């Protein structure tokens, strides 16, 4: 018989085990055992299996099998899902709207408005003609190889998601910097968000929202990309010179004056570094999110994989690299300007 | 001495650690700093501090690193909350203040100058100097006028639009002082304000402070670990060690009558002739005496009298203050005063043991 019979016999649980059971669904081991030909001899100590759920189920049919755990998780999630989406749907609706609006805007504006506008933005944040030239070259190349639409879709999604990350992340970071308790609660959550493989985010989200809604990938991108801006805002504020804070207090600043006049400005280099990372991570995620209908260059990568169109895959990959370089350079240039303005 | 007391600290205790009140019992029962740390895991910041600071005078708090100077000065504007005791400013107990009252105290009655300047790096010199008024909601023109006035006064004409990192340390600290003056508070707290500056600049800044003080008569609380600086600036000198006051009083008096081996050691290295003044070693009398070699002023240093006498110990001088005689100084007394107390009483550097090496080593 099964290896762990003695356990249930010893605990006097045999009756409970056998109560009302016919043969439940067979475990893998049973099937293999059957295939190998009937009951084997009593197992020796060398063959003692780990007391896993399936092994225990062998000895006691009423003990749950491992597959019931995953099944249970799934059922549990499905049962709260309706309640959850009742609550999540309305508050995430603006995200769908803004994504749709941004996508519409970036695609309907003709290229001869859109490209100069983007270049103007680059000039404003970086004040570097060289960089503007580089960006013009990259965008020009993408447009020339007919990836303009896809690139604009990707950019639109990144703009919206990164903006929302900053809007939510900076206040969370500030709150963390002011309360050690809050920091201790938040840090493990951030650690988890950062280490969870990006694909895993998508699974529960697919159940919660319909795949046709932009907020599905919007949320996935934001969850993935928001971490650095939160962390670096917290860090930046905590690193502000203690004596400067004391000076601010000793002249009677209110905590609001201190926050806006001293802490945020002095934390700005760190916050900007966080924004840079957030944008880069949004870009990484927007490619993966094309699995759940996010438009953009990721769709082309996916087509390359699915149809084994090597050229499309490689070229769209190159396009993503170009976008990444552009976004990185521009945010770094902005960061450098902030740094130069407040060298110590 | 006048009785015009601006700040009064009464029985102040500060203990750092998780349970200061519990540790306070032990301290009150006489436990020292090192025992408290070992047995209770608490740091004794300040122990039973009592100081009166007079309006319009410079009170210097001196002590070695870790003696609790910064902790003490931060109690005056409650950047640090005490474990027990009272801090009375202008007759009111600061510790009873609510948040609004405390903010008003910080905005209107006290200003502070910091060791590492603590300027806002993203603001110009002018904006930094005007910060105290900005905090109070003055409009731009008013605060810039006031800030510019004080920047000019401390010798920073034309630097308005520089950023702090573009200035030298000495200039940055001038901005720090201008900022404190702009707030127009009558109390100025200075935590090792000149310690980060090199010696020549430091002397300049000390002179600047004394000059400003002639004019403005602020109540200054000045912290230093440098005895020369303390003696130069102090009207009232408080010497702190391990969170306790070991002696306080008029600096000249402390020099001549140190009451603790720690202080004797502290003062043994200084040039007494340059620091001691005629008034501290003269015999007080308004009687005329024949055979005096000339007149000296009560505020003259002994060094200048030695130069005058050419080293002749037989001479004596009439001591004048504002043209009237207040005493007589014999050069013999003068020479005697030049010998450090510890040496004259107990032989050179004998009795003070550990604290001797501690004191000299850390300077
Ligand atoms: N927040 C704190 N927590 C624990 N201990 C502290 C704290 N602040 C100060 N102390 C301790 O209190 C004592 C006095 O420190 P304080 O900073 O007042 O010294 P100080 O005289 O200003 O020294 P320095 O010349 O180095 O500035 C030191 O032993 C220090 O370790
Ligand atoms: Mg200090």
PDB file of N, CA and C in Angstrom, chain A residues 143-179:
ATOM      1  N   UNK A 143      10.341  56.121 -39.679  1.00  0.00           N
ATOM      2  CA  UNK A 143       9.265  56.492 -40.598  1.00  0.00           C
ATOM      3  C   UNK A 143       9.587  55.991 -42.001  1.00  0.00           C
ATOM      4  N   UNK A 144      10.859  56.100 -42.365  1.00  0.00           N
ATOM      5  CA  UNK A 144      11.281  55.717 -43.709  1.00  0.00           C
ATOM      6  C   UNK A 144      11.036  54.237 -43.975  1.00  0.00           C
ATOM      7  N   UNK A 145      11.260  53.398 -42.965  1.00  0.00           N
ATOM      8  CA  UNK A 145      11.025  51.965 -43.158  1.00  0.00           C
ATOM      9  C   UNK A 145       9.583  51.583 -42.843  1.00  0.00           C
ATOM     10  N   UNK A 146       8.717  52.617 -42.792  1.00  0.00           N
ATOM     11  CA  UNK A 146       7.282  52.385 -42.603  1.00  0.00           C
ATOM     12  C   UNK A 146       6.901  51.813 -41.245  1.00  0.00           C
ATOM     13  N   UNK A 147       7.708  52.089 -40.242  1.00  0.00           N
ATOM     14  CA  UNK A 147       7.336  51.700 -38.882  1.00  0.00           C
ATOM     15  C   UNK A 147       6.806  52.887 -38.090  1.00  0.00           C
ATOM     16  N   UNK A 148       6.553  53.995 -38.782  1.00  0.00           N
ATOM     17  CA  UNK A 148       6.143  55.216 -38.085  1.00  0.00           C
ATOM     18  C   UNK A 148       4.925  54.990 -37.191  1.00  0.00           C
ATOM     19  N   UNK A 149       3.873  54.361 -37.752  1.00  0.00           N
ATOM     20  CA  UNK A 149       2.640  54.187 -36.979  1.00  0.00           C
ATOM     21  C   UNK A 149       2.884  53.362 -35.725  1.00  0.00           C
ATOM     22  N   UNK A 150       3.584  52.260 -35.922  1.00  0.00           N
ATOM     23  CA  UNK A 150       3.841  51.396 -34.768  1.00  0.00           C
ATOM     24  C   UNK A 150       4.670  52.126 -33.712  1.00  0.00           C
ATOM     25  N   UNK A 151       5.669  52.870 -34.171  1.00  0.00           N
ATOM     26  CA  UNK A 151       6.510  53.592 -33.212  1.00  0.00           C
ATOM     27  C   UNK A 151       5.694  54.618 -32.442  1.00  0.00           C
ATOM     28  N   UNK A 152       4.780  55.309 -33.143  1.00  0.00           N
ATOM     29  CA  UNK A 152       3.957  56.320 -32.470  1.00  0.00           C
ATOM     30  C   UNK A 152       3.029  55.674 -31.443  1.00  0.00           C
ATOM     31  N   UNK A 153       2.488  54.495 -31.807  1.00  0.00           N
ATOM     32  CA  UNK A 153       1.630  53.795 -30.837  1.00  0.00           C
ATOM     33  C   UNK A 153       2.425  53.485 -29.572  1.00  0.00           C
ATOM     34  N   UNK A 154       3.623  52.934 -29.784  1.00  0.00           N
ATOM     35  CA  UNK A 154       4.452  52.604 -28.620  1.00  0.00           C
ATOM     36  C   UNK A 154       4.734  53.847 -27.785  1.00  0.00           C
ATOM     37  N   UNK A 155       5.121  54.942 -28.464  1.00  0.00           N
ATOM     38  CA  UNK A 155       5.411  56.177 -27.739  1.00  0.00           C
ATOM     39  C   UNK A 155       4.198  56.679 -26.967  1.00  0.00           C
ATOM     40  N   UNK A 156       3.028  56.623 -27.609  1.00  0.00           N
ATOM     41  CA  UNK A 156       1.813  57.120 -26.959  1.00  0.00           C
ATOM     42  C   UNK A 156       1.566  56.350 -25.659  1.00  0.00           C
ATOM     43  N   UNK A 157       1.689  55.015 -25.750  1.00  0.00           N
ATOM     44  CA  UNK A 157       1.442  54.196 -24.554  1.00  0.00           C
ATOM     45  C   UNK A 157       2.463  54.538 -23.468  1.00  0.00           C
ATOM     46  N   UNK A 158       3.730  54.678 -23.871  1.00  0.00           N
ATOM     47  CA  UNK A 158       4.763  54.982 -22.873  1.00  0.00           C
ATOM     48  C   UNK A 158       4.499  56.334 -22.211  1.00  0.00           C
ATOM     49  N   UNK A 159       4.139  57.342 -23.023  1.00  0.00           N
ATOM     50  CA  UNK A 159       3.892  58.664 -22.438  1.00  0.00           C
ATOM     51  C   UNK A 159       2.815  58.585 -21.368  1.00  0.00           C
ATOM     52  N   UNK A 160       1.711  57.960 -21.725  1.00  0.00           N
ATOM     53  CA  UNK A 160       0.600  57.899 -20.773  1.00  0.00           C
ATOM     54  C   UNK A 160       1.016  57.119 -19.523  1.00  0.00           C
ATOM     55  N   UNK A 161       1.589  55.944 -19.728  1.00  0.00           N
ATOM     56  CA  UNK A 161       1.901  55.104 -18.568  1.00  0.00           C
ATOM     57  C   UNK A 161       2.981  55.731 -17.688  1.00  0.00           C
ATOM     58  N   UNK A 162       4.018  56.288 -18.329  1.00  0.00           N
ATOM     59  CA  UNK A 162       5.076  56.897 -17.520  1.00  0.00           C
ATOM     60  C   UNK A 162       4.539  58.101 -16.755  1.00  0.00           C
ATOM     61  N   UNK A 163       3.674  58.884 -17.411  1.00  0.00           N
ATOM     62  CA  UNK A 163       3.111  60.050 -16.721  1.00  0.00           C
ATOM     63  C   UNK A 163       2.316  59.593 -15.504  1.00  0.00           C
ATOM     64  N   UNK A 164       1.524  58.525 -15.687  1.00  0.00           N
ATOM     65  CA  UNK A 164       0.727  58.052 -14.554  1.00  0.00           C
ATOM     66  C   UNK A 164       1.639  57.490 -13.461  1.00  0.00           C
ATOM     67  N   UNK A 165       2.696  56.800 -13.862  1.00  0.00           N
ATOM     68  CA  UNK A 165       3.654  56.301 -12.864  1.00  0.00           C
ATOM     69  C   UNK A 165       4.200  57.443 -12.015  1.00  0.00           C
ATOM     70  N   UNK A 166       4.569  58.541 -12.673  1.00  0.00           N
ATOM     71  CA  UNK A 166       5.112  59.679 -11.927  1.00  0.00           C
ATOM     72  C   UNK A 166       4.036  60.266 -11.024  1.00  0.00           C
ATOM     73  N   UNK A 167       2.849  60.424 -11.591  1.00  0.00           N
ATOM     74  CA  UNK A 167       1.749  61.028 -10.834  1.00  0.00           C
ATOM     75  C   UNK A 167       1.421  60.237  -9.568  1.00  0.00           C
ATOM     76  N   UNK A 168       1.473  58.921  -9.669  1.00  0.00           N
ATOM     77  CA  UNK A 168       1.161  58.081  -8.503  1.00  0.00           C
ATOM     78  C   UNK A 168       2.417  57.800  -7.694  1.00  0.00           C
ATOM     79  N   UNK A 169       3.528  57.558  -8.404  1.00  0.00           N
ATOM     80  CA  UNK A 169       4.740  57.096  -7.729  1.00  0.00           C
ATOM     81  C   UNK A 169       5.388  58.142  -6.852  1.00  0.00           C
ATOM     82  N   UNK A 170       5.427  59.385  -7.310  1.00  0.00           N
ATOM     83  CA  UNK A 170       6.095  60.417  -6.516  1.00  0.00           C
ATOM     84  C   UNK A 170       5.403  60.615  -5.165  1.00  0.00           C
ATOM     85  N   UNK A 171       4.069  60.777  -5.148  1.00  0.00           N
ATOM     86  CA  UNK A 171       3.427  60.892  -3.828  1.00  0.00           C
ATOM     87  C   UNK A 171       3.656  59.673  -2.930  1.00  0.00           C
ATOM     88  N   UNK A 172       3.635  58.478  -3.521  1.00  0.00           N
ATOM     89  CA  UNK A 172       3.893  57.291  -2.692  1.00  0.00           C
ATOM     90  C   UNK A 172       5.311  57.356  -2.134  1.00  0.00           C
ATOM     91  N   UNK A 173       6.263  57.738  -2.987  1.00  0.00           N
ATOM     92  CA  UNK A 173       7.644  57.867  -2.532  1.00  0.00           C
ATOM     93  C   UNK A 173       7.770  58.891  -1.416  1.00  0.00           C
ATOM     94  N   UNK A 174       7.068  60.001  -1.553  1.00  0.00           N
ATOM     95  CA  UNK A 174       7.116  61.034  -0.515  1.00  0.00           C
ATOM     96  C   UNK A 174       6.557  60.485   0.792  1.00  0.00           C
ATOM     97  N   UNK A 175       5.423  59.791   0.675  1.00  0.00           N
ATOM     98  CA  UNK A 175       4.831  59.221   1.889  1.00  0.00           C
ATOM     99  C   UNK A 175       5.795  58.233   2.548  1.00  0.00           C
ATOM    100  N   UNK A 176       6.479  57.443   1.717  1.00  0.00           N
ATOM    101  CA  UNK A 176       7.436  56.479   2.272  1.00  0.00           C
ATOM    102  C   UNK A 176       8.572  57.181   3.007  1.00  0.00           C
ATOM    103  N   UNK A 177       9.005  58.316   2.434  1.00  0.00           N
ATOM    104  CA  UNK A 177      10.141  59.001   3.050  1.00  0.00           C
ATOM    105  C   UNK A 177       9.756  59.622   4.386  1.00  0.00           C
ATOM    106  N   UNK A 178       8.455  59.836   4.599  1.00  0.00           N
ATOM    107  CA  UNK A 178       8.055  60.509   5.828  1.00  0.00           C
ATOM    108  C   UNK A 178       7.708  59.533   6.938  1.00  0.00           C
ATOM    109  N   UNK A 179       7.447  58.294   6.588  1.00  0.00           N
ATOM    110  CA  UNK A 179       7.037  57.350   7.630  1.00  0.00           C
ATOM    111  C   UNK A 179       7.797  56.045   7.473  1.00  0.00           C
TER     112      UNK A 179
END
